[in-house]
Amino acid sequence: GVMEKLGLGPEVLLQENPRLIYARLTGFGQTGKYAKSAGHDINYLALSGVLSNLGRKNENPYAPINLLADFAGGGVMCAMGIVVALYERATSGRGQIIDASMVEGVAYLSSFLWKSKNLGIWSRPRGENLLDSGAPFYEVYRTSDGKFMAVGALEPQFYDQLIKGLGLDSDELPPQMSSSDWPDMKKKFASLFAQKTQAEWCSIFDSTDACVTPVLSLDDVALHQHNKQRSSFIKNDQGEISPSPAPRLSRTPAVPSCERDPFIGEHTEEILLEYGFTKQEIAKLHSDEVIGFNKPKANL
């Protein structure tokens, strides 16, 4: 209701411009019991049903920072809604209102959980399934130097290469999908991974299809050979590392800027001048506290 209080609700603006696409991104959506309630990513994740599936056996569910509901279920799904509305407008010539709920966005994003319940993938309690740390061949293991390796050897041919790289004999091990043996196999794998450094394991697995990769920190990720070859990360003129834009378009690729991020309000006057405001009008808006400036100070 905030925009309605300002007289800028969608009904008002759509009367002015029927082609307008008006996106409303909230946690709980525009209607329902919690519509006007405060919340954060962890709350939306909880109400979606997804949080109950995240976590290890005998531990509380845990939220993966605020990536799932805020950014994936919220920002990305809202952006997709805008793109879909733009595509539809090309035919109808009419805009529409997008009610983007983070609860519904992350639930829809996680449709796989519902659709695969009867396939045996999620039939066991949390932390005992194929993809949630139950299986020894889909897990993260600590190395001797305190770093980690990620293992995702699901298919038999990949699992065979994992076993070979670990120096084990598959004939002496239980079948890969014998879930009753998974706890003991995880202990065996953990013991082996703990005997070598991350770099040593990389030298063993990098040229294989064992689906074993190093767990890279944010400080190390730009230095990895694969990421360097693809320029997957960029450095700005302040020396700060950030991901390159993705996905990559063949004809109109994004051109990332290596300049520092602007200060809030740094370009207010510049942008308003481009849109036809006079300096006097801008000064009035500033004095009325409608807009703000943030000019960086010279380092003299």
Short mmCIF file of C-alpha atoms in Angstrom, two decimals:
data_model
loop_
_atom_site.label_atom_id
_atom_site.label_comp_id
_atom_site.label_asym_id
_atom_site.label_seq_id
_atom_site.Cartn_x
_atom_site.Cartn_y
_atom_site.Cartn_z
CA GLY A 1 0.00 0.00 0.00
CA VAL A 2 2.98 2.35 0.08
CA MET A 3 2.68 3.36 -3.56
CA GLU A 4 -1.06 3.93 -3.20
CA LYS A 5 -0.41 6.34 -0.34
CA LEU A 6 1.85 8.30 -2.67
CA GLY A 7 -0.82 8.35 -5.37
CA LEU A 8 1.40 6.17 -7.57
CA GLY A 9 -0.48 2.88 -7.41
CA PRO A 10 -0.78 0.74 -10.54
CA GLU A 11 -4.43 1.60 -11.19
CA VAL A 12 -3.59 5.31 -11.31
CA LEU A 13 -0.52 4.93 -13.52
CA LEU A 14 -2.13 2.43 -15.88
CA GLN A 15 -4.84 5.01 -16.58
CA GLU A 16 -2.10 7.40 -17.65
CA ASN A 17 -0.27 4.74 -19.66
CA PRO A 18 -2.18 1.52 -20.47
CA ARG A 19 1.06 -0.02 -21.85
CA LEU A 20 2.81 0.27 -18.48
CA ILE A 21 4.19 -2.89 -16.90
CA TYR A 22 4.05 -2.44 -13.14
CA ALA A 23 6.03 -4.99 -11.09
CA ARG A 24 5.34 -5.37 -7.37
CA LEU A 25 8.00 -7.43 -5.64
CA THR A 26 7.23 -8.38 -2.03
CA GLY A 27 7.89 -11.24 0.35
CA PHE A 28 4.38 -12.56 0.86
CA GLY A 29 2.54 -11.09 -2.12
CA GLN A 30 -0.21 -8.50 -2.45
CA THR A 31 -2.94 -10.58 -0.77
CA GLY A 32 -3.26 -13.19 1.96
CA LYS A 33 -2.85 -13.31 5.74
CA TYR A 34 0.81 -12.22 5.74
CA ALA A 35 0.54 -9.66 2.91
CA LYS A 36 1.22 -6.69 5.18
CA SER A 37 3.61 -8.48 7.54
CA ALA A 38 7.35 -7.90 7.75
CA GLY A 39 9.68 -10.72 6.80
CA HIS A 40 13.05 -11.69 5.39
CA ASP A 41 14.46 -14.37 3.10
CA ILE A 42 14.45 -17.03 5.82
CA ASN A 43 10.74 -16.41 6.52
CA TYR A 44 9.73 -16.63 2.86
CA LEU A 45 11.85 -19.76 2.47
CA ALA A 46 10.14 -21.29 5.51
CA LEU A 47 6.62 -20.56 4.28
CA SER A 48 7.40 -21.95 0.81
CA GLY A 49 8.19 -25.41 2.18
CA VAL A 50 11.69 -25.33 0.73
CA LEU A 51 13.53 -24.57 3.98
CA SER A 52 12.34 -27.85 5.51
CA ASN A 53 14.44 -29.70 2.92
CA LEU A 54 17.68 -27.78 3.49
CA GLY A 55 20.09 -29.13 6.06
CA ARG A 56 21.92 -32.18 7.26
CA LYS A 57 20.59 -35.16 9.16
CA ASN A 58 19.82 -34.48 12.84
CA GLU A 59 20.44 -30.74 12.37
CA ASN A 60 18.09 -27.79 12.13
CA PRO A 61 17.13 -26.66 8.62
CA TYR A 62 19.40 -23.86 7.41
CA ALA A 63 18.98 -21.07 4.88
CA PRO A 64 21.70 -20.65 2.20
CA ILE A 65 22.47 -17.01 3.05
CA ASN A 66 19.67 -15.02 1.34
CA LEU A 67 20.18 -16.25 -2.20
CA LEU A 68 17.13 -18.45 -2.69
CA ALA A 69 14.12 -16.34 -1.73
CA ASP A 70 15.47 -12.79 -2.09
CA PHE A 71 17.45 -13.07 -5.29
CA ALA A 72 16.32 -16.24 -7.09
CA GLY A 73 12.68 -16.51 -6.02
CA GLY A 74 12.35 -12.73 -5.80
CA GLY A 75 14.55 -10.72 -8.12
CA VAL A 76 15.09 -13.24 -10.91
CA MET A 77 11.48 -14.46 -10.99
CA CYS A 78 10.22 -10.86 -10.96
CA ALA A 79 12.55 -9.99 -13.83
CA MET A 80 11.30 -13.02 -15.74
CA GLY A 81 7.74 -11.83 -15.15
CA ILE A 82 8.65 -8.43 -16.61
CA VAL A 83 10.21 -10.06 -19.68
CA VAL A 84 7.11 -12.24 -20.17
CA ALA A 85 4.84 -9.18 -19.82
CA LEU A 86 6.95 -7.27 -22.35
CA TYR A 87 6.68 -10.18 -24.78
CA GLU A 88 2.89 -10.33 -24.33
CA ARG A 89 2.58 -6.57 -24.75
CA ALA A 90 4.13 -6.85 -28.20
CA THR A 91 0.95 -8.69 -29.22
CA SER A 92 -1.75 -7.04 -27.09
CA GLY A 93 -0.32 -3.54 -26.78
CA ARG A 94 -1.38 -3.54 -23.13
CA GLY A 95 0.60 -3.55 -19.92
CA GLN A 96 -0.25 -5.40 -16.71
CA ILE A 97 0.53 -5.68 -13.01
CA ILE A 98 3.01 -8.31 -11.81
CA ASP A 99 2.46 -9.65 -8.29
CA ALA A 100 5.84 -11.21 -7.51
CA SER A 101 5.81 -13.00 -4.16
CA MET A 102 9.12 -14.36 -2.90
CA VAL A 103 7.30 -17.23 -1.18
CA GLU A 104 5.67 -18.29 -4.44
CA GLY A 105 8.77 -17.50 -6.49
CA VAL A 106 11.08 -19.76 -4.51
CA ALA A 107 8.39 -22.46 -4.33
CA TYR A 108 7.94 -22.42 -8.11
CA LEU A 109 11.70 -22.33 -8.59
CA SER A 110 11.83 -25.50 -6.47
CA SER A 111 9.09 -27.36 -8.37
CA PHE A 112 11.59 -30.19 -8.78
CA LEU A 113 11.15 -31.02 -5.09
CA TRP A 114 7.44 -31.68 -5.56
CA LYS A 115 7.71 -33.35 -8.95
CA SER A 116 10.43 -35.76 -7.82
CA LYS A 117 8.97 -36.84 -4.46
CA ASN A 118 7.66 -40.10 -5.92
CA LEU A 119 10.88 -40.88 -7.79
CA GLY A 120 12.74 -41.89 -4.65
CA ILE A 121 15.05 -38.89 -4.71
CA TRP A 122 13.45 -37.24 -1.66
CA SER A 123 11.68 -40.21 -0.08
CA ARG A 124 13.90 -40.30 3.04
CA PRO A 125 14.23 -37.77 5.91
CA ARG A 126 16.28 -34.60 5.39
CA GLY A 127 19.99 -35.29 5.02
CA GLU A 128 19.55 -38.94 4.00
CA ASN A 129 18.73 -38.51 0.33
CA LEU A 130 20.69 -38.55 -2.90
CA LEU A 131 21.30 -34.80 -3.23
CA ASP A 132 21.10 -33.46 0.33
CA SER A 133 24.34 -34.90 1.79
CA GLY A 134 22.93 -38.38 2.34
CA ALA A 135 24.99 -40.01 -0.42
CA PRO A 136 28.77 -40.32 -0.02
CA PHE A 137 29.27 -39.54 -3.72
CA TYR A 138 27.39 -36.21 -3.50
CA GLU A 139 29.11 -34.50 -0.60
CA VAL A 140 31.78 -32.00 0.46
CA TYR A 141 34.95 -33.34 2.10
CA ARG A 142 37.69 -31.60 4.09
CA THR A 143 41.28 -31.87 2.87
CA SER A 144 44.46 -32.05 4.94
CA ASP A 145 45.10 -28.30 4.55
CA GLY A 146 41.66 -27.35 5.89
CA LYS A 147 40.14 -26.74 2.47
CA PHE A 148 37.37 -28.70 0.77
CA MET A 149 36.54 -30.77 -2.30
CA ALA A 150 33.05 -31.07 -3.78
CA VAL A 151 32.02 -34.51 -5.03
CA GLY A 152 29.09 -35.03 -7.39
CA ALA A 153 29.73 -38.45 -8.93
CA LEU A 154 26.11 -39.50 -9.47
CA GLU A 155 26.30 -41.59 -12.64
CA PRO A 156 28.02 -45.02 -12.44
CA GLN A 157 30.73 -44.11 -14.94
CA PHE A 158 31.62 -41.01 -12.92
CA TYR A 159 31.44 -42.93 -9.64
CA ASP A 160 33.92 -45.47 -11.03
CA GLN A 161 36.41 -42.66 -11.69
CA LEU A 162 35.87 -41.29 -8.19
CA ILE A 163 36.63 -44.70 -6.69
CA LYS A 164 39.73 -45.04 -8.86
CA GLY A 165 40.99 -41.57 -7.90
CA LEU A 166 40.54 -42.38 -4.23
CA GLY A 167 42.68 -45.49 -4.69
CA LEU A 168 39.87 -47.91 -3.87
CA ASP A 169 38.79 -51.15 -5.52
CA SER A 170 35.11 -51.14 -6.51
CA ASP A 171 34.97 -54.95 -6.18
CA GLU A 172 35.68 -54.59 -2.48
CA LEU A 173 32.96 -51.95 -1.90
CA PRO A 174 29.19 -52.23 -1.53
CA PRO A 175 27.01 -51.22 -4.51
CA GLN A 176 26.90 -47.46 -5.14
CA MET A 177 23.16 -47.17 -4.48
CA SER A 178 23.11 -49.28 -1.31
CA SER A 179 21.83 -46.49 0.94
CA SER A 180 22.24 -48.58 4.09
CA ASP A 181 26.01 -48.51 3.44
CA TRP A 182 26.17 -44.77 2.77
CA PRO A 183 27.08 -43.68 6.34
CA ASP A 184 30.08 -46.01 6.46
CA MET A 185 31.13 -45.04 2.94
CA LYS A 186 31.02 -41.36 3.86
CA LYS A 187 33.39 -42.04 6.76
CA LYS A 188 35.74 -43.93 4.43
CA PHE A 189 35.71 -41.16 1.82
CA ALA A 190 36.21 -38.47 4.50
CA SER A 191 39.21 -40.32 5.88
CA LEU A 192 40.80 -40.53 2.43
CA PHE A 193 40.18 -36.91 1.47
CA ALA A 194 41.71 -35.81 4.77
CA GLN A 195 45.03 -37.37 3.78
CA LYS A 196 45.88 -34.99 0.92
CA THR A 197 45.77 -31.25 0.29
CA GLN A 198 43.22 -29.63 -1.98
CA ALA A 199 45.92 -29.03 -4.60
CA GLU A 200 46.94 -32.69 -4.50
CA TRP A 201 43.34 -33.82 -5.04
CA CYS A 202 43.00 -31.37 -7.92
CA SER A 203 46.04 -32.89 -9.59
CA ILE A 204 44.37 -36.31 -9.30
CA PHE A 205 40.86 -35.39 -10.45
CA ASP A 206 41.24 -32.39 -12.77
CA SER A 207 41.77 -34.51 -15.89
CA THR A 208 38.94 -36.95 -15.10
CA ASP A 209 35.14 -37.08 -15.24
CA ALA A 210 34.87 -38.00 -11.56
CA CYS A 211 32.89 -34.79 -10.92
CA VAL A 212 35.29 -33.69 -8.18
CA THR A 213 36.16 -30.00 -7.96
CA PRO A 214 37.78 -27.70 -5.40
CA VAL A 215 35.56 -25.55 -3.21
CA LEU A 216 36.93 -22.11 -4.01
CA SER A 217 36.73 -19.12 -1.68
CA LEU A 218 35.68 -15.70 -2.94
CA ASP A 219 39.33 -14.68 -2.65
CA ASP A 220 40.59 -17.60 -4.75
CA VAL A 221 37.87 -18.02 -7.36
CA ALA A 222 39.28 -15.51 -9.88
CA LEU A 223 42.67 -17.23 -9.74
CA HIS A 224 41.43 -20.65 -10.83
CA GLN A 225 42.64 -21.58 -14.30
CA HIS A 226 39.18 -22.33 -15.72
CA ASN A 227 37.72 -19.04 -14.51
CA LYS A 228 40.78 -17.13 -15.75
CA GLN A 229 40.49 -18.66 -19.21
CA ARG A 230 36.85 -17.57 -19.47
CA SER A 231 37.33 -14.21 -17.71
CA SER A 232 34.50 -15.26 -15.43
CA PHE A 233 35.45 -12.62 -12.86
CA ILE A 234 36.49 -9.01 -13.33
CA LYS A 235 38.42 -6.52 -11.25
CA ASN A 236 37.39 -2.87 -11.00
CA ASP A 237 39.75 0.08 -10.75
CA GLN A 238 39.63 -0.24 -6.96
CA GLY A 239 40.95 -3.81 -7.17
CA GLU A 240 37.62 -5.36 -6.14
CA ILE A 241 36.64 -8.70 -7.69
CA SER A 242 33.12 -9.40 -8.93
CA PRO A 243 31.46 -11.87 -11.33
CA SER A 244 31.23 -11.05 -15.02
CA PRO A 245 27.70 -10.64 -16.44
CA ALA A 246 25.97 -13.92 -17.29
CA PRO A 247 24.65 -15.55 -19.37
CA ARG A 248 26.73 -14.50 -22.36
CA LEU A 249 24.99 -13.36 -25.53
CA SER A 250 26.72 -14.04 -28.83
CA ARG A 251 25.57 -10.93 -30.73
CA THR A 252 24.98 -8.37 -27.97
CA PRO A 253 27.22 -9.38 -25.07
CA ALA A 254 27.23 -7.27 -21.95
CA VAL A 255 30.17 -4.92 -21.59
CA PRO A 256 31.08 -4.83 -17.90
CA SER A 257 32.38 -1.63 -16.40
CA CYS A 258 35.59 -1.72 -14.42
CA GLU A 259 34.88 1.60 -12.76
CA ARG A 260 33.97 1.69 -9.09
CA ASP A 261 30.30 1.58 -8.11
CA PRO A 262 28.76 5.07 -7.93
CA PHE A 263 28.01 6.68 -4.59
CA ILE A 264 24.32 7.05 -3.80
CA GLY A 265 23.18 10.31 -5.37
CA GLU A 266 26.50 10.91 -7.14
CA HIS A 267 24.92 11.36 -10.57
CA THR A 268 21.57 12.82 -9.54
CA GLU A 269 22.18 16.23 -11.08
CA GLU A 270 23.79 14.79 -14.21
CA ILE A 271 20.84 12.47 -14.92
CA LEU A 272 18.18 15.12 -14.23
CA LEU A 273 19.94 17.52 -16.60
CA GLU A 274 19.88 14.81 -19.28
CA TYR A 275 16.12 14.51 -18.79
CA GLY A 276 15.58 18.24 -19.31
CA PHE A 277 15.45 19.62 -15.77
CA THR A 278 17.03 23.05 -15.29
CA LYS A 279 19.65 23.73 -12.65
CA GLN A 280 17.12 25.93 -10.86
CA GLU A 281 14.54 23.12 -10.79
CA ILE A 282 17.14 20.68 -9.53
CA ALA A 283 18.22 23.11 -6.79
CA LYS A 284 14.56 23.46 -5.73
CA LEU A 285 14.13 19.68 -5.58
CA HIS A 286 17.26 19.47 -3.47
CA SER A 287 16.21 22.23 -1.08
CA ASP A 288 12.81 20.53 -0.72
CA GLU A 289 14.69 17.31 0.12
CA VAL A 290 13.05 15.49 -2.78
CA ILE A 291 16.45 14.45 -4.11
CA GLY A 292 19.88 14.09 -2.57
CA PHE A 293 23.45 14.55 -3.71
CA ASN A 294 26.58 12.71 -2.73
CA LYS A 295 29.55 14.30 -4.43
CA PRO A 296 32.77 12.46 -3.65
CA LYS A 297 35.32 14.69 -1.96
CA ALA A 298 38.64 15.34 -3.65
CA ASN A 299 41.61 13.71 -1.95
CA LEU A 300 43.89 16.73 -1.73
#
